[in-house]
mmCIF file of C-alpha atoms and ligand atoms in Angstrom:
data_model
loop_
_atom_site.group_PDB
_atom_site.id
_atom_site.type_symbol
_atom_site.label_atom_id
_atom_site.label_comp_id
_atom_site.label_asym_id
_atom_site.label_seq_id
_atom_site.Cartn_x
_atom_site.Cartn_y
_atom_site.Cartn_z
ATOM 1 C CA MET A 259 0.673 0.024 0.275
ATOM 2 C CA PRO A 260 1.470 3.631 -0.794
ATOM 3 C CA ILE A 261 2.121 5.441 2.564
ATOM 4 C CA GLU A 262 1.674 9.325 2.276
ATOM 5 C CA ILE A 263 4.481 10.632 4.991
ATOM 6 C CA LYS A 264 4.235 14.349 6.291
ATOM 7 C CA ASP A 265 6.551 15.973 8.622
ATOM 8 C CA ILE A 266 4.747 17.883 11.375
ATOM 9 C CA VAL A 267 5.824 20.157 14.173
ATOM 10 C CA SER A 268 3.789 18.823 17.320
ATOM 11 C CA LYS A 269 2.907 21.049 20.379
ATOM 12 C CA LYS A 270 3.337 17.929 22.973
ATOM 13 C CA ILE A 271 4.889 14.397 23.062
ATOM 14 C CA LEU A 272 3.564 13.099 26.434
ATOM 15 C CA SER A 273 -0.475 12.484 27.077
ATOM 16 C CA GLU A 274 -1.358 12.070 30.318
ATOM 17 C CA VAL A 275 -3.191 8.237 30.773
ATOM 18 C CA LYS A 276 -7.139 8.002 30.877
ATOM 19 C CA GLY A 277 -8.666 4.844 31.457
ATOM 20 C CA TYR A 278 -7.551 1.515 30.078
ATOM 21 C CA LEU A 279 -3.840 2.648 30.281
ATOM 22 C CA ASP A 280 -4.425 3.702 33.935
ATOM 23 C CA ILE A 281 -2.855 0.630 34.957
ATOM 24 C CA GLY A 282 0.629 2.075 36.209
ATOM 25 C CA PHE A 283 1.094 4.178 33.137
ATOM 26 C CA THR A 284 1.273 8.119 33.675
ATOM 27 C CA HIS A 285 1.726 8.981 30.085
ATOM 28 C CA SER A 286 1.678 7.749 26.741
ATOM 29 C CA LEU A 287 4.254 8.421 24.007
ATOM 30 C CA ASN A 288 3.268 8.408 20.293
ATOM 31 C CA PRO A 289 6.356 9.374 18.296
ATOM 32 C CA TYR A 290 4.386 9.220 14.965
ATOM 33 C CA THR A 291 0.963 9.619 13.737
ATOM 34 C CA GLY A 292 -0.833 7.103 11.959
ATOM 35 C CA CYS A 293 0.239 3.793 11.003
ATOM 36 C CA ALA A 294 1.731 1.782 8.176
ATOM 37 C CA PHE A 295 1.233 -1.672 9.835
ATOM 38 C CA ALA A 296 -2.630 -1.257 9.013
ATOM 39 C CA CYS A 297 -4.081 -4.063 11.440
ATOM 40 C CA GLU A 298 -7.497 -4.946 10.298
ATOM 41 C CA TYR A 299 -8.570 -4.700 13.918
ATOM 42 C CA CYS A 300 -6.891 -2.121 15.144
ATOM 43 C CA TYR A 301 -9.120 0.019 17.243
ATOM 44 C CA VAL A 302 -7.278 3.683 15.946
ATOM 45 C CA ARG A 303 -9.537 3.082 13.227
ATOM 46 C CA GLU A 304 -12.644 4.021 14.933
ATOM 47 C CA MET A 305 -10.991 7.343 16.475
ATOM 48 C CA PRO A 306 -11.454 10.306 15.935
ATOM 49 C CA ILE A 307 -7.495 10.877 14.889
ATOM 50 C CA GLN A 308 -8.654 8.299 11.433
ATOM 51 C CA LYS A 309 -12.655 9.209 11.518
ATOM 52 C CA PHE A 310 -12.022 13.198 10.286
ATOM 53 C CA LYS A 311 -9.190 12.099 7.737
ATOM 54 C CA ASP A 312 -10.145 11.368 4.128
ATOM 55 C CA ILE A 313 -7.543 8.460 3.094
ATOM 56 C CA PRO A 314 -7.346 5.063 4.733
ATOM 57 C CA TRP A 315 -5.996 4.126 7.975
ATOM 58 C CA GLY A 316 -2.381 2.380 7.261
ATOM 59 C CA SER A 317 -1.897 5.002 3.972
ATOM 60 C CA TRP A 318 -0.720 7.593 6.178
ATOM 61 C CA VAL A 319 2.016 8.813 8.642
ATOM 62 C CA ASP A 320 2.685 12.214 9.890
ATOM 63 C CA VAL A 321 6.717 12.283 11.714
ATOM 64 C CA LYS A 322 6.929 14.127 14.448
ATOM 65 C CA LYS A 323 10.464 15.720 13.804
ATOM 66 C CA ASN A 324 10.155 17.924 17.017
ATOM 67 C CA ALA A 325 9.436 14.643 19.391
ATOM 68 C CA ALA A 326 12.477 14.884 21.577
ATOM 69 C CA GLU A 327 12.710 18.462 21.881
ATOM 70 C CA ASN A 328 9.016 18.465 23.548
ATOM 71 C CA TYR A 329 10.103 15.393 25.450
ATOM 72 C CA LEU A 330 13.000 17.611 26.869
ATOM 73 C CA ARG A 331 10.605 20.190 27.966
ATOM 74 C CA GLU A 332 7.955 18.365 29.207
ATOM 75 C CA VAL A 333 9.910 16.024 31.740
ATOM 76 C CA SER A 334 11.881 18.933 32.644
ATOM 77 C CA LEU A 335 8.535 20.461 33.663
ATOM 78 C CA LEU A 336 7.381 17.260 35.164
ATOM 79 C CA ARG A 337 10.495 16.987 37.244
ATOM 80 C CA ARG A 338 10.110 20.458 38.685
ATOM 81 C CA LYS A 339 6.696 19.713 40.100
ATOM 82 C CA ASN A 340 7.951 15.867 41.621
ATOM 83 C CA LYS A 341 5.772 14.270 39.265
ATOM 84 C CA PRO A 342 6.151 10.605 38.576
ATOM 85 C CA ILE A 343 6.847 9.718 34.365
ATOM 86 C CA SER A 344 6.350 6.072 33.610
ATOM 87 C CA ILE A 345 5.734 5.842 29.916
ATOM 88 C CA PHE A 346 3.961 3.724 27.615
ATOM 89 C CA MET A 347 5.268 3.632 23.824
ATOM 90 C CA SER A 348 3.064 3.886 22.154
ATOM 91 C CA SER A 349 -0.969 3.444 22.279
ATOM 92 C CA ALA A 350 -2.194 5.166 18.857
ATOM 93 C CA THR A 351 0.831 3.989 16.316
ATOM 94 C CA ASP A 352 4.018 1.609 16.252
ATOM 95 C CA PRO A 353 6.878 3.583 17.448
ATOM 96 C CA TYR A 354 8.963 1.196 14.911
ATOM 97 C CA GLN A 355 7.158 2.468 11.682
ATOM 98 C CA PRO A 356 9.195 1.380 8.512
ATOM 99 C CA VAL A 357 10.151 5.305 8.098
ATOM 100 C CA GLU A 358 11.911 5.181 11.378
ATOM 101 C CA GLN A 359 14.978 3.454 9.714
ATOM 102 C CA LYS A 360 15.223 6.623 8.711
ATOM 103 C CA ALA A 361 13.675 9.261 10.314
ATOM 104 C CA ASN A 362 15.266 7.898 13.908
ATOM 105 C CA ILE A 363 12.511 9.621 15.971
ATOM 106 C CA THR A 364 11.673 6.766 18.134
ATOM 107 C CA ARG A 365 15.737 6.561 18.522
ATOM 108 C CA SER A 366 16.343 9.873 19.037
ATOM 109 C CA LEU A 367 13.631 10.051 22.005
ATOM 110 C CA LEU A 368 15.448 7.305 23.270
ATOM 111 C CA GLU A 369 18.600 9.094 23.165
ATOM 112 C CA GLU A 370 16.977 11.992 25.634
ATOM 113 C CA MET A 371 15.509 9.400 27.622
ATOM 114 C CA ASP A 372 18.916 8.168 28.268
ATOM 115 C CA LYS A 373 20.049 11.613 29.339
ATOM 116 C CA ASN A 374 16.840 12.596 31.121
ATOM 117 C CA PRO A 375 15.290 9.090 32.408
ATOM 118 C CA PRO A 376 11.677 8.365 33.170
ATOM 119 C CA ASP A 377 11.111 6.219 35.705
ATOM 120 C CA SER A 378 9.884 3.647 33.637
ATOM 121 C CA LEU A 379 9.277 2.649 29.893
ATOM 122 C CA GLN A 380 7.211 0.201 28.312
ATOM 123 C CA ILE A 381 7.707 -0.301 24.652
ATOM 124 C CA GLN A 382 5.146 -1.862 22.500
ATOM 125 C CA THR A 383 5.579 -2.545 19.253
ATOM 126 C CA ARG A 384 5.427 -5.022 16.264
ATOM 127 C CA SER A 385 8.385 -4.426 14.548
ATOM 128 C CA PRO A 386 12.131 -5.898 14.543
ATOM 129 C CA LEU A 387 13.674 -2.698 14.311
ATOM 130 C CA VAL A 388 13.456 -2.522 17.800
ATOM 131 C CA ALA A 389 16.416 -4.452 18.463
ATOM 132 C CA ARG A 390 18.294 -1.898 16.373
ATOM 133 C CA ASP A 391 18.287 0.318 19.288
ATOM 134 C CA LEU A 392 19.558 -2.076 21.892
ATOM 135 C CA ASP A 393 22.654 -0.082 22.556
ATOM 136 C CA ILE A 394 20.688 2.414 24.037
ATOM 137 C CA LEU A 395 18.256 0.161 25.830
ATOM 138 C CA LEU A 396 20.944 -1.467 27.780
ATOM 139 C CA LYS A 397 22.247 1.984 28.622
ATOM 140 C CA LEU A 398 18.470 2.824 29.818
ATOM 141 C CA LYS A 399 18.252 -0.193 31.856
ATOM 142 C CA GLU A 400 20.630 1.248 34.104
ATOM 143 C CA LYS A 401 18.526 4.504 34.785
ATOM 144 C CA CYS A 402 14.906 3.198 34.577
ATOM 145 C CA ARG A 403 12.673 0.385 34.447
ATOM 146 C CA ILE A 404 12.345 -0.743 31.330
ATOM 147 C CA MET A 405 10.443 -3.386 29.194
ATOM 148 C CA VAL A 406 9.987 -4.201 25.649
ATOM 149 C CA SER A 407 6.698 -5.938 24.994
ATOM 150 C CA MET A 408 6.393 -7.353 21.355
ATOM 151 C CA THR A 409 3.159 -8.090 19.811
ATOM 152 C CA ILE A 410 2.736 -11.906 18.765
ATOM 153 C CA GLU A 411 -0.977 -12.268 18.240
ATOM 154 C CA THR A 412 -0.515 -15.960 16.745
ATOM 155 C CA ASP A 413 2.138 -18.176 15.492
ATOM 156 C CA ARG A 414 0.684 -18.656 12.182
ATOM 157 C CA GLU A 415 1.713 -16.717 8.938
ATOM 158 C CA ASP A 416 -1.853 -17.733 7.028
ATOM 159 C CA VAL A 417 -3.542 -15.895 10.036
ATOM 160 C CA LYS A 418 -1.347 -13.101 10.320
ATOM 161 C CA ARG A 419 -1.716 -12.538 6.474
ATOM 162 C CA ILE A 420 -5.656 -11.826 7.014
ATOM 163 C CA PHE A 421 -5.520 -9.779 9.945
ATOM 164 C CA SER A 422 -2.359 -7.762 9.554
ATOM 165 C CA PRO A 423 -0.562 -8.524 6.156
ATOM 166 C CA TYR A 424 1.221 -5.099 6.478
ATOM 167 C CA ALA A 425 2.873 -6.143 9.982
ATOM 168 C CA PRO A 426 6.506 -7.290 10.262
ATOM 169 C CA GLY A 427 6.463 -11.325 9.615
ATOM 170 C CA ILE A 428 6.114 -13.593 12.771
ATOM 171 C CA ASP A 429 9.465 -15.074 12.916
ATOM 172 C CA LEU A 430 11.299 -11.714 12.606
ATOM 173 C CA ARG A 431 9.723 -10.336 15.898
ATOM 174 C CA VAL A 432 10.097 -13.524 17.784
ATOM 175 C CA LYS A 433 14.301 -13.274 16.458
ATOM 176 C CA ALA A 434 14.330 -9.734 17.676
ATOM 177 C CA LEU A 435 12.544 -10.186 20.912
ATOM 178 C CA LYS A 436 15.278 -13.426 21.400
ATOM 179 C CA LYS A 437 18.134 -11.049 20.891
ATOM 180 C CA ILE A 438 16.687 -8.297 23.182
ATOM 181 C CA ASN A 439 15.906 -10.934 25.819
ATOM 182 C CA ASP A 440 19.148 -12.456 25.963
ATOM 183 C CA ALA A 441 21.114 -9.248 26.259
ATOM 184 C CA GLY A 442 19.025 -8.873 29.590
ATOM 185 C CA ILE A 443 16.238 -6.368 29.082
ATOM 186 C CA HIS A 444 13.270 -7.372 30.447
ATOM 187 C CA THR A 445 10.264 -8.569 27.855
ATOM 188 C CA GLN A 446 7.064 -9.351 27.137
ATOM 189 C CA VAL A 447 4.829 -11.229 24.591
ATOM 190 C CA SER A 448 1.741 -9.142 24.051
ATOM 191 C CA ILE A 449 -0.579 -12.083 22.490
ATOM 192 C CA SER A 450 -2.784 -9.076 21.573
ATOM 193 C CA PRO A 451 -5.412 -9.518 20.394
ATOM 194 C CA VAL A 452 -5.706 -13.578 20.517
ATOM 195 C CA LEU A 453 -6.040 -14.345 17.024
ATOM 196 C CA PRO A 454 -6.284 -18.259 16.314
ATOM 197 C CA PHE A 455 -3.041 -19.897 16.732
ATOM 198 C CA SER A 456 -1.370 -23.550 16.550
ATOM 199 C CA PRO A 457 -1.187 -25.844 19.157
ATOM 200 C CA ASN A 458 2.608 -24.944 19.255
ATOM 201 C CA PHE A 459 2.152 -21.638 19.598
ATOM 202 C CA ALA A 460 4.002 -22.133 23.217
ATOM 203 C CA ASN A 461 6.963 -23.543 21.671
ATOM 204 C CA MET A 462 7.837 -20.419 19.600
ATOM 205 C CA LEU A 463 7.538 -17.984 23.171
ATOM 206 C CA GLN A 464 9.956 -20.148 25.292
ATOM 207 C CA GLY A 465 12.866 -18.530 26.331
ATOM 208 C CA ILE A 466 12.222 -15.271 24.795
ATOM 209 C CA THR A 467 9.689 -13.516 27.116
ATOM 210 C CA ASP A 468 9.504 -12.946 30.888
ATOM 211 C CA ARG A 469 5.710 -12.097 30.581
ATOM 212 C CA ILE A 470 2.714 -12.860 28.585
ATOM 213 C CA TRP A 471 0.114 -10.515 28.081
ATOM 214 C CA ILE A 472 -3.362 -11.938 26.686
ATOM 215 C CA ASP A 473 -5.967 -9.496 25.806
ATOM 216 C CA THR A 474 -9.174 -10.119 22.814
ATOM 217 C CA LEU A 475 -11.409 -8.393 20.517
ATOM 218 C CA LEU A 476 -14.027 -8.548 22.526
ATOM 219 C CA ILE A 477 -12.177 -6.964 25.636
ATOM 220 C CA GLY A 478 -9.774 -5.199 24.655
ATOM 221 C CA ASP A 479 -11.141 -2.461 21.898
ATOM 222 C CA GLY A 480 -11.684 -0.431 24.873
ATOM 223 C CA GLN A 481 -15.347 -0.747 24.155
ATOM 224 C CA MET A 482 -16.123 -4.119 25.614
ATOM 225 C CA GLY A 483 -16.247 -5.475 21.433
ATOM 226 C CA MET A 484 -18.394 -2.799 20.387
ATOM 227 C CA ARG A 485 -15.722 -1.109 18.001
ATOM 228 C CA SER A 486 -14.147 -4.413 17.016
ATOM 229 C CA LYS A 487 -17.922 -5.341 15.608
ATOM 230 C CA ARG A 488 -18.249 -2.100 14.013
ATOM 231 C CA LEU A 489 -14.937 -3.135 12.409
ATOM 232 C CA GLY A 490 -16.394 -6.809 11.514
ATOM 233 C CA MET A 491 -14.141 -8.713 12.836
ATOM 234 C CA PRO A 492 -16.949 -10.853 13.916
ATOM 235 C CA GLN A 493 -17.773 -11.728 9.917
ATOM 236 C CA LEU A 494 -14.212 -11.818 9.363
ATOM 237 C CA PHE A 495 -13.612 -14.820 11.877
ATOM 238 C CA GLU A 496 -16.600 -16.309 10.462
ATOM 239 C CA ALA A 497 -15.710 -15.898 6.888
ATOM 240 C CA ASN A 498 -12.440 -18.177 7.323
ATOM 241 C CA GLY A 499 -13.986 -20.694 9.956
ATOM 242 C CA TRP A 500 -12.775 -19.517 13.081
ATOM 243 C CA GLU A 501 -15.874 -18.223 15.096
ATOM 244 C CA LYS A 502 -14.805 -20.505 17.958
ATOM 245 C CA TRP A 503 -12.229 -18.079 18.456
ATOM 246 C CA TYR A 504 -13.967 -15.074 18.617
ATOM 247 C CA GLU A 505 -15.892 -16.361 21.756
ATOM 248 C CA LYS A 506 -16.493 -14.423 24.939
ATOM 249 C CA ARG A 507 -14.611 -16.848 26.796
ATOM 250 C CA ILE A 508 -11.785 -17.268 24.786
ATOM 251 C CA HIS A 509 -9.391 -15.193 26.821
ATOM 252 C CA LEU A 510 -9.804 -18.114 29.760
ATOM 253 C CA LYS A 511 -8.756 -21.069 27.436
ATOM 254 C CA VAL A 512 -5.602 -19.490 26.339
ATOM 255 C CA GLU A 513 -4.822 -18.428 29.467
ATOM 256 C CA LYS A 514 -5.102 -21.923 30.878
ATOM 257 C CA TYR A 515 -3.481 -22.921 27.318
ATOM 258 C CA PHE A 516 -0.248 -20.730 28.231
ATOM 259 C CA LYS A 517 -0.239 -21.515 32.308
ATOM 260 C CA ALA A 518 0.032 -25.357 31.298
ATOM 261 C CA ARG A 519 3.228 -24.727 29.356
ATOM 262 C CA PHE A 520 4.694 -21.639 31.348
ATOM 263 C CA PRO A 521 4.914 -20.519 35.151
ATOM 264 C CA SER A 522 1.440 -19.323 35.704
ATOM 265 C CA GLU A 523 2.811 -16.062 37.614
ATOM 266 C CA ILE A 524 4.098 -14.881 33.984
ATOM 267 C CA ILE A 525 0.509 -14.929 32.275
ATOM 268 C CA HIS A 526 -1.707 -11.719 32.702
ATOM 269 C CA VAL A 527 -4.715 -11.482 31.131
ATOM 270 C CA SER A 528 -6.484 -8.326 29.971
ATOM 271 C CA LYS A 529 -9.580 -7.087 32.141
ATOM 272 C CA ASN A 530 -9.841 -4.007 30.777
ATOM 273 C CA SER A 531 -7.404 -2.814 27.976
ATOM 274 C CA ALA A 532 -6.840 -1.805 24.153
ATOM 275 C CA TYR A 533 -5.295 -4.713 21.950
ATOM 276 C CA PRO A 534 -2.174 -3.037 19.871
ATOM 277 C CA PHE A 535 -1.030 -3.304 23.482
HETATM 278 S S1 LIG B 832 -2.596 -2.164 15.861
HETATM 279 FE FE1 LIG B 832 -0.920 -0.839 16.341
HETATM 280 S S2 LIG B 832 0.401 -1.851 14.793
HETATM 281 FE FE2 LIG B 832 -1.662 -2.211 14.190
HETATM 282 S S3 LIG B 832 -2.224 -0.470 12.988
HETATM 283 FE FE3 LIG B 832 -3.057 0.142 15.123
HETATM 284 S S4 LIG B 832 -1.746 0.928 15.964
HETATM 285 FE FE4 LIG B 832 -0.742 0.035 13.959
#
């Protein structure tokens, strides 16, 4: 899909969290607006940021050129007020867009964080490009709590091709997360949203993660399934013969599957979240 990429100057880079992210995070940070990965189930498609656009979700990305400058200014102000800073990056985009390879916006933010660290940082991505920044992550790890969370919704490429054909391949994500985990950075696999997977999925995740997060389209779209319904997800599951994966209690079955294969304390099930995370 051709992508319209635009440089923009944004007023702010940190947003105070509300609702589903209010689980220990104080701020979300989106280095880009828009997302080239264009996941079919993405709840951002249903948000005003896309609703008022005249081009489809997945075909545009705005690059926040002044992200690092804003970060420095905003963090300095928060520190002067003695406020906690626990950052979730990112809530409405992927911080490792394909354009990040050249634009280096996320990298510039990490470099700024290395000089002015938050209290904690969770990076949420579907891209193996995060491993490029391992050098800075290792330095940052000495100064704040840090976790790299990789979304791996399924181990099946045929399923991925239906739901997120433009997102990076599953094997590449697994390899990148292993490299990060092997280097000593705390990692999470985010099965979010749960998509149909093979009985071998757990084997793929052994030795690459310290935590597994499970979320579903019915719990995790921020509107208890209403956004997923408007996006046609029930029909998409049904058209492929996967309706049993769209059941209300699927999170409990997936939890049971993973608890039988990993220490139960590392398995966490979302009660009310938003699934890109
Ligand atoms: S779910 Fe995440 S990676 Fe997928 S399109 Fe939405 S913001 Fe991008």
